Amino acid sequence: MLKKLLILGSFLLVTGCIGQADREIPKLPDGAYKLEYVQITESGISSKEFRNQLKIYSNNRYMFAFMHPQIGVDAGAGLANWNNGVMTEIPLFNHNGSVNGFKFDVTIDQTNTGFTQSLVGLITEDGRSLDMIETWETASTEKSPYDGLWQRVISEENSDSEIFEIKMIGGGHFITMTRSEVGSVIEKNFHFGNFTIMDNKRAVQKTITSSDETQIGIDEILSVGVVKDGLISNSVSDNGIEITSRYKKI
């Protein structure tokens, strides 16, 4: 009898472990997330950093932006594919322009207030190897017809302009990163904040954080529309001139 109980107990233990291993982890909800803090380990020494950073996941795309204490503007965007607790991020753009050949498997543990993500062996621009654990808080999972990753299309009349712009909308927020060249001078910027739908054709974009401090706190009313896989955004400048920006979906 004892032998039968031991066999039965072993069977239940094994099947229980198999059930846990096969359990599908729910996908991280699309939305906007604010960084609470990041724990960085380098050469066995750990430190905790606090920074004003936003990240958006939407429609299998991602984007983030913040001011890095060493390099300044730090922003990136690309593809995001979920597989049972691991988000595979494939960067397509960063603050220096288009990128390729990189892939990061980010382990994500969802919490009651957001999620934590772990990156092991991250190689920085200056060749250092870091382990990072980031703790994120959910800002919003609100959806809109304009959610997704967009690249600004330069019109023919402005084709000589060396302007590169990537924008992401999701979770009631937006992130924009720009890179421009004037002669030998390269300027990089990012802005992020709230993206609030007023009606089906208008939205208010309020910049909360920016690498350009003069933009912080600015409310901008946009006339927006989606045509095929494109986004059209109209705004009015301070001197009353209407500015039309066209974006293609990434």
mmCIF file of C-alpha atoms in Angstrom:
data_model
loop_
_atom_site.group_PDB
_atom_site.id
_atom_site.type_symbol
_atom_site.label_atom_id
_atom_site.label_comp_id
_atom_site.label_asym_id
_atom_site.label_seq_id
_atom_site.Cartn_x
_atom_site.Cartn_y
_atom_site.Cartn_z
ATOM 1 C CA MET A 1 0.000 0.000 0.000
ATOM 2 C CA LEU A 2 2.824 2.378 0.934
ATOM 3 C CA LYS A 3 4.567 1.579 -2.349
ATOM 4 C CA LYS A 4 1.391 2.421 -4.297
ATOM 5 C CA LEU A 5 1.053 5.746 -2.463
ATOM 6 C CA LEU A 6 4.681 6.633 -3.223
ATOM 7 C CA ILE A 7 4.175 5.831 -6.901
ATOM 8 C CA LEU A 8 0.962 7.867 -6.996
ATOM 9 C CA GLY A 9 2.662 10.795 -5.248
ATOM 10 C CA SER A 10 5.571 10.705 -7.689
ATOM 11 C CA PHE A 11 3.147 10.624 -10.625
ATOM 12 C CA LEU A 12 1.234 13.656 -9.329
ATOM 13 C CA LEU A 13 4.491 15.550 -8.742
ATOM 14 C CA VAL A 14 5.742 14.841 -12.265
ATOM 15 C CA THR A 15 2.444 15.693 -13.941
ATOM 16 C CA GLY A 16 2.207 18.859 -11.842
ATOM 17 C CA CYS A 17 5.673 19.964 -12.980
ATOM 18 C CA ILE A 18 4.800 19.215 -16.598
ATOM 19 C CA GLY A 19 1.617 21.237 -16.246
ATOM 20 C CA GLN A 20 3.556 24.204 -14.877
ATOM 21 C CA ALA A 21 6.169 23.950 -17.628
ATOM 22 C CA ASP A 22 3.467 23.841 -20.310
ATOM 23 C CA ARG A 23 1.471 26.700 -18.781
ATOM 24 C CA GLU A 24 1.143 29.533 -21.263
ATOM 25 C CA ILE A 25 2.091 32.920 -19.839
ATOM 26 C CA PRO A 26 -0.371 35.668 -20.870
ATOM 27 C CA LYS A 27 1.010 38.264 -23.273
ATOM 28 C CA LEU A 28 2.105 41.572 -21.816
ATOM 29 C CA PRO A 29 -0.721 44.036 -22.575
ATOM 30 C CA ASP A 30 -0.059 46.661 -25.214
ATOM 31 C CA GLY A 31 0.324 50.054 -23.603
ATOM 32 C CA ALA A 32 2.629 52.713 -22.202
ATOM 33 C CA TYR A 33 4.957 51.972 -19.288
ATOM 34 C CA LYS A 34 7.029 54.271 -17.078
ATOM 35 C CA LEU A 35 10.349 53.134 -15.639
ATOM 36 C CA GLU A 36 10.499 53.094 -11.837
ATOM 37 C CA TYR A 37 14.169 52.132 -11.557
ATOM 38 C CA VAL A 38 16.853 49.924 -13.097
ATOM 39 C CA GLN A 39 19.345 47.731 -11.264
ATOM 40 C CA ILE A 40 22.630 47.523 -13.171
ATOM 41 C CA THR A 41 25.354 44.959 -12.494
ATOM 42 C CA GLU A 42 28.787 45.443 -14.036
ATOM 43 C CA SER A 43 31.862 43.385 -13.087
ATOM 44 C CA GLY A 44 30.009 42.077 -10.029
ATOM 45 C CA ILE A 45 29.116 45.552 -8.730
ATOM 46 C CA SER A 46 25.417 46.483 -8.589
ATOM 47 C CA SER A 47 23.844 49.922 -8.533
ATOM 48 C CA LYS A 48 20.317 51.286 -8.788
ATOM 49 C CA GLU A 49 19.418 54.128 -11.160
ATOM 50 C CA PHE A 50 16.283 56.239 -11.415
ATOM 51 C CA ARG A 51 15.495 57.936 -14.707
ATOM 52 C CA ASN A 52 12.579 59.482 -16.550
ATOM 53 C CA GLN A 53 11.941 56.886 -19.254
ATOM 54 C CA LEU A 54 8.870 55.806 -21.201
ATOM 55 C CA LYS A 55 8.365 52.624 -23.212
ATOM 56 C CA ILE A 56 5.450 51.735 -25.464
ATOM 57 C CA TYR A 57 4.464 48.287 -26.735
ATOM 58 C CA SER A 58 1.787 48.154 -29.436
ATOM 59 C CA ASN A 59 0.931 45.946 -32.411
ATOM 60 C CA ASN A 60 4.155 43.911 -32.081
ATOM 61 C CA ARG A 61 6.271 47.052 -32.040
ATOM 62 C CA TYR A 62 8.123 48.899 -29.277
ATOM 63 C CA MET A 63 9.811 52.212 -28.613
ATOM 64 C CA PHE A 64 11.593 53.847 -25.670
ATOM 65 C CA ALA A 65 13.375 57.120 -24.944
ATOM 66 C CA PHE A 66 15.292 58.779 -22.115
ATOM 67 C CA MET A 67 18.303 60.982 -21.391
ATOM 68 C CA HIS A 68 21.354 58.810 -20.729
ATOM 69 C CA PRO A 69 23.789 60.343 -18.204
ATOM 70 C CA GLN A 70 26.793 59.585 -20.435
ATOM 71 C CA ILE A 71 25.639 59.670 -24.072
ATOM 72 C CA GLY A 72 22.656 62.041 -23.870
ATOM 73 C CA VAL A 73 19.653 61.144 -26.038
ATOM 74 C CA ASP A 74 19.021 57.392 -25.886
ATOM 75 C CA ALA A 75 16.068 56.151 -27.925
ATOM 76 C CA GLY A 76 15.200 53.049 -29.897
ATOM 77 C CA ALA A 77 12.345 51.342 -31.716
ATOM 78 C CA GLY A 78 11.662 48.120 -33.553
ATOM 79 C CA LEU A 79 9.815 44.808 -33.639
ATOM 80 C CA ALA A 80 8.536 43.078 -30.493
ATOM 81 C CA ASN A 81 7.463 39.427 -30.524
ATOM 82 C CA TRP A 82 6.051 37.717 -27.417
ATOM 83 C CA ASN A 83 6.790 34.054 -26.673
ATOM 84 C CA ASN A 84 5.588 32.753 -23.313
ATOM 85 C CA GLY A 85 7.280 35.231 -20.991
ATOM 86 C CA VAL A 86 10.041 36.376 -23.326
ATOM 87 C CA MET A 87 9.772 39.494 -25.483
ATOM 88 C CA THR A 88 12.134 39.311 -28.451
ATOM 89 C CA GLU A 89 13.040 42.850 -29.453
ATOM 90 C CA ILE A 90 14.624 43.486 -32.855
ATOM 91 C CA PRO A 91 15.840 47.095 -33.113
ATOM 92 C CA LEU A 92 15.176 48.881 -36.403
ATOM 93 C CA PHE A 93 15.999 52.459 -35.378
ATOM 94 C CA ASN A 94 17.861 54.328 -32.676
ATOM 95 C CA HIS A 95 19.033 57.877 -32.005
ATOM 96 C CA ASN A 96 21.709 57.472 -34.708
ATOM 97 C CA GLY A 97 19.321 56.323 -37.470
ATOM 98 C CA SER A 98 18.523 52.877 -38.897
ATOM 99 C CA VAL A 99 20.109 49.764 -37.364
ATOM 100 C CA ASN A 100 20.091 46.046 -38.153
ATOM 101 C CA GLY A 101 21.624 42.772 -37.050
ATOM 102 C CA PHE A 102 20.608 42.967 -33.384
ATOM 103 C CA LYS A 103 18.159 40.868 -31.378
ATOM 104 C CA PHE A 104 17.445 40.852 -27.644
ATOM 105 C CA ASP A 105 15.480 38.193 -25.755
ATOM 106 C CA VAL A 106 14.006 40.084 -22.816
ATOM 107 C CA THR A 107 12.584 38.010 -19.952
ATOM 108 C CA ILE A 108 9.436 39.695 -18.619
ATOM 109 C CA ASP A 109 7.695 38.973 -15.323
ATOM 110 C CA GLN A 110 4.337 40.695 -15.023
ATOM 111 C CA THR A 111 3.422 42.288 -11.693
ATOM 112 C CA ASN A 112 0.270 43.839 -10.237
ATOM 113 C CA THR A 113 1.468 47.308 -11.262
ATOM 114 C CA GLY A 114 3.414 46.580 -14.455
ATOM 115 C CA PHE A 115 6.366 44.283 -15.108
ATOM 116 C CA THR A 116 10.057 43.655 -14.586
ATOM 117 C CA GLN A 117 12.378 42.853 -17.461
ATOM 118 C CA SER A 118 15.823 41.264 -17.377
ATOM 119 C CA LEU A 119 18.655 41.715 -19.854
ATOM 120 C CA VAL A 120 21.831 39.691 -19.360
ATOM 121 C CA GLY A 121 25.070 40.514 -21.159
ATOM 122 C CA LEU A 122 23.900 43.751 -22.769
ATOM 123 C CA ILE A 123 26.768 45.299 -24.753
ATOM 124 C CA THR A 124 26.808 49.098 -24.606
ATOM 125 C CA GLU A 125 28.005 51.477 -27.329
ATOM 126 C CA ASP A 126 31.395 51.745 -25.630
ATOM 127 C CA GLY A 127 31.796 47.946 -25.407
ATOM 128 C CA ARG A 128 30.888 47.365 -21.746
ATOM 129 C CA SER A 129 28.868 44.302 -20.697
ATOM 130 C CA LEU A 130 25.960 44.900 -18.309
ATOM 131 C CA ASP A 131 23.213 42.896 -16.634
ATOM 132 C CA MET A 132 20.064 44.953 -16.102
ATOM 133 C CA ILE A 133 16.803 44.388 -14.255
ATOM 134 C CA GLU A 134 14.253 47.109 -14.980
ATOM 135 C CA THR A 135 11.055 47.687 -13.006
ATOM 136 C CA TRP A 136 8.216 49.269 -14.977
ATOM 137 C CA GLU A 137 4.858 50.712 -13.940
ATOM 138 C CA THR A 138 1.812 50.678 -16.220
ATOM 139 C CA ALA A 139 0.907 54.199 -17.331
ATOM 140 C CA SER A 140 -2.065 53.207 -19.500
ATOM 141 C CA THR A 141 -3.331 50.421 -21.752
ATOM 142 C CA GLU A 142 -5.791 52.686 -23.573
ATOM 143 C CA LYS A 143 -6.090 52.010 -27.310
ATOM 144 C CA SER A 144 -6.657 54.286 -30.308
ATOM 145 C CA PRO A 145 -6.865 53.915 -34.108
ATOM 146 C CA TYR A 146 -3.463 55.621 -34.366
ATOM 147 C CA ASP A 147 -1.509 53.141 -32.246
ATOM 148 C CA GLY A 148 1.661 51.761 -33.771
ATOM 149 C CA LEU A 149 5.149 52.645 -34.965
ATOM 150 C CA TRP A 150 5.430 55.317 -37.657
ATOM 151 C CA GLN A 151 8.227 56.813 -39.754
ATOM 152 C CA ARG A 152 7.897 60.301 -41.134
ATOM 153 C CA VAL A 153 7.896 60.526 -44.926
ATOM 154 C CA ILE A 154 9.874 63.448 -46.323
ATOM 155 C CA SER A 155 8.037 65.096 -49.215
ATOM 156 C CA GLU A 156 9.748 65.796 -52.541
ATOM 157 C CA GLU A 157 9.935 69.517 -51.888
ATOM 158 C CA ASN A 158 11.805 68.762 -48.653
ATOM 159 C CA SER A 159 13.882 65.877 -50.000
ATOM 160 C CA ASP A 160 17.121 67.805 -49.412
ATOM 161 C CA SER A 161 16.314 68.091 -45.728
ATOM 162 C CA GLU A 162 18.351 65.709 -43.568
ATOM 163 C CA ILE A 163 15.568 64.999 -41.071
ATOM 164 C CA PHE A 164 14.840 61.562 -39.643
ATOM 165 C CA GLU A 165 11.780 61.075 -37.433
ATOM 166 C CA ILE A 166 10.248 58.015 -35.786
ATOM 167 C CA LYS A 167 7.044 58.213 -33.773
ATOM 168 C CA MET A 168 5.106 55.722 -31.694
ATOM 169 C CA ILE A 169 1.601 56.014 -30.293
ATOM 170 C CA GLY A 170 0.056 53.635 -27.776
ATOM 171 C CA GLY A 171 -1.420 53.456 -24.308
ATOM 172 C CA GLY A 172 -2.625 57.060 -24.484
ATOM 173 C CA HIS A 173 0.977 58.247 -24.904
ATOM 174 C CA PHE A 174 3.439 59.094 -27.662
ATOM 175 C CA ILE A 175 7.198 59.047 -28.192
ATOM 176 C CA THR A 176 8.964 60.943 -30.967
ATOM 177 C CA MET A 177 12.665 60.843 -31.790
ATOM 178 C CA THR A 178 14.295 63.045 -34.406
ATOM 179 C CA ARG A 179 17.749 63.330 -35.910
ATOM 180 C CA SER A 180 18.714 66.219 -38.149
ATOM 181 C CA GLU A 181 21.902 67.270 -39.915
ATOM 182 C CA VAL A 182 22.773 70.853 -40.776
ATOM 183 C CA GLY A 183 26.191 70.910 -42.376
ATOM 184 C CA SER A 184 28.476 69.033 -40.013
ATOM 185 C CA VAL A 185 26.190 69.568 -37.016
ATOM 186 C CA ILE A 186 24.027 66.611 -35.953
ATOM 187 C CA GLU A 187 21.156 67.241 -33.564
ATOM 188 C CA LYS A 188 19.234 64.470 -31.794
ATOM 189 C CA ASN A 189 16.051 64.947 -29.793
ATOM 190 C CA PHE A 190 13.161 63.038 -28.300
ATOM 191 C CA HIS A 191 9.820 64.009 -26.806
ATOM 192 C CA PHE A 192 7.217 61.948 -25.004
ATOM 193 C CA GLY A 193 3.989 62.545 -23.167
ATOM 194 C CA ASN A 194 0.217 62.150 -23.299
ATOM 195 C CA PHE A 195 -1.735 61.512 -26.501
ATOM 196 C CA THR A 196 -5.422 62.186 -25.846
ATOM 197 C CA ILE A 197 -8.163 61.641 -28.433
ATOM 198 C CA MET A 198 -10.629 64.552 -28.499
ATOM 199 C CA ASP A 199 -12.860 63.158 -31.257
ATOM 200 C CA ASN A 200 -12.385 60.985 -34.331
ATOM 201 C CA LYS A 201 -10.251 63.581 -36.123
ATOM 202 C CA ARG A 202 -8.455 65.519 -33.401
ATOM 203 C CA ALA A 203 -6.009 64.716 -30.633
ATOM 204 C CA VAL A 204 -4.050 66.643 -28.026
ATOM 205 C CA GLN A 205 -0.370 65.830 -27.733
ATOM 206 C CA LYS A 206 1.196 67.105 -24.502
ATOM 207 C CA THR A 207 4.954 66.851 -24.070
ATOM 208 C CA ILE A 208 5.868 65.802 -20.529
ATOM 209 C CA THR A 209 9.548 64.986 -21.050
ATOM 210 C CA SER A 210 11.926 66.110 -23.771
ATOM 211 C CA SER A 211 15.623 66.415 -24.514
ATOM 212 C CA ASP A 212 14.690 69.971 -25.551
ATOM 213 C CA GLU A 213 13.522 71.595 -22.323
ATOM 214 C CA THR A 214 11.717 74.372 -24.225
ATOM 215 C CA GLN A 215 9.193 71.758 -25.436
ATOM 216 C CA ILE A 216 8.209 70.465 -21.987
ATOM 217 C CA GLY A 217 4.621 71.292 -21.055
ATOM 218 C CA ILE A 218 3.544 72.257 -24.569
ATOM 219 C CA ASP A 219 0.043 71.194 -25.661
ATOM 220 C CA GLU A 220 -0.356 70.636 -29.392
ATOM 221 C CA ILE A 221 -3.733 70.067 -31.037
ATOM 222 C CA LEU A 222 -3.421 67.730 -34.013
ATOM 223 C CA SER A 223 -5.803 66.902 -36.818
ATOM 224 C CA VAL A 224 -5.077 63.233 -37.455
ATOM 225 C CA GLY A 225 -6.236 60.642 -39.932
ATOM 226 C CA VAL A 226 -5.289 57.180 -41.154
ATOM 227 C CA VAL A 227 -5.156 56.550 -44.906
ATOM 228 C CA LYS A 228 -4.334 52.954 -45.926
ATOM 229 C CA ASP A 229 -1.133 52.269 -43.957
ATOM 230 C CA GLY A 230 -0.289 55.941 -43.561
ATOM 231 C CA LEU A 231 -0.843 58.528 -40.867
ATOM 232 C CA ILE A 232 -1.462 62.197 -41.618
ATOM 233 C CA SER A 233 -0.963 64.724 -38.858
ATOM 234 C CA ASN A 234 -1.721 68.445 -39.166
ATOM 235 C CA SER A 235 -0.737 71.036 -36.608
ATOM 236 C CA VAL A 236 -0.568 74.829 -36.487
ATOM 237 C CA SER A 237 2.692 76.546 -35.590
ATOM 238 C CA ASP A 238 2.997 79.531 -33.242
ATOM 239 C CA ASN A 239 2.940 81.934 -36.192
ATOM 240 C CA GLY A 240 -0.264 80.423 -37.594
ATOM 241 C CA ILE A 241 1.255 78.295 -40.366
ATOM 242 C CA GLU A 242 -0.304 74.856 -40.829
ATOM 243 C CA ILE A 243 2.240 72.034 -40.820
ATOM 244 C CA THR A 244 1.386 68.690 -42.413
ATOM 245 C CA SER A 245 3.404 65.603 -41.499
ATOM 246 C CA ARG A 246 2.948 62.257 -43.238
ATOM 247 C CA TYR A 247 4.032 58.940 -41.753
ATOM 248 C CA LYS A 248 4.255 55.389 -43.031
ATOM 249 C CA LYS A 249 3.569 52.421 -40.786
ATOM 250 C CA ILE A 250 6.516 50.287 -39.723
#
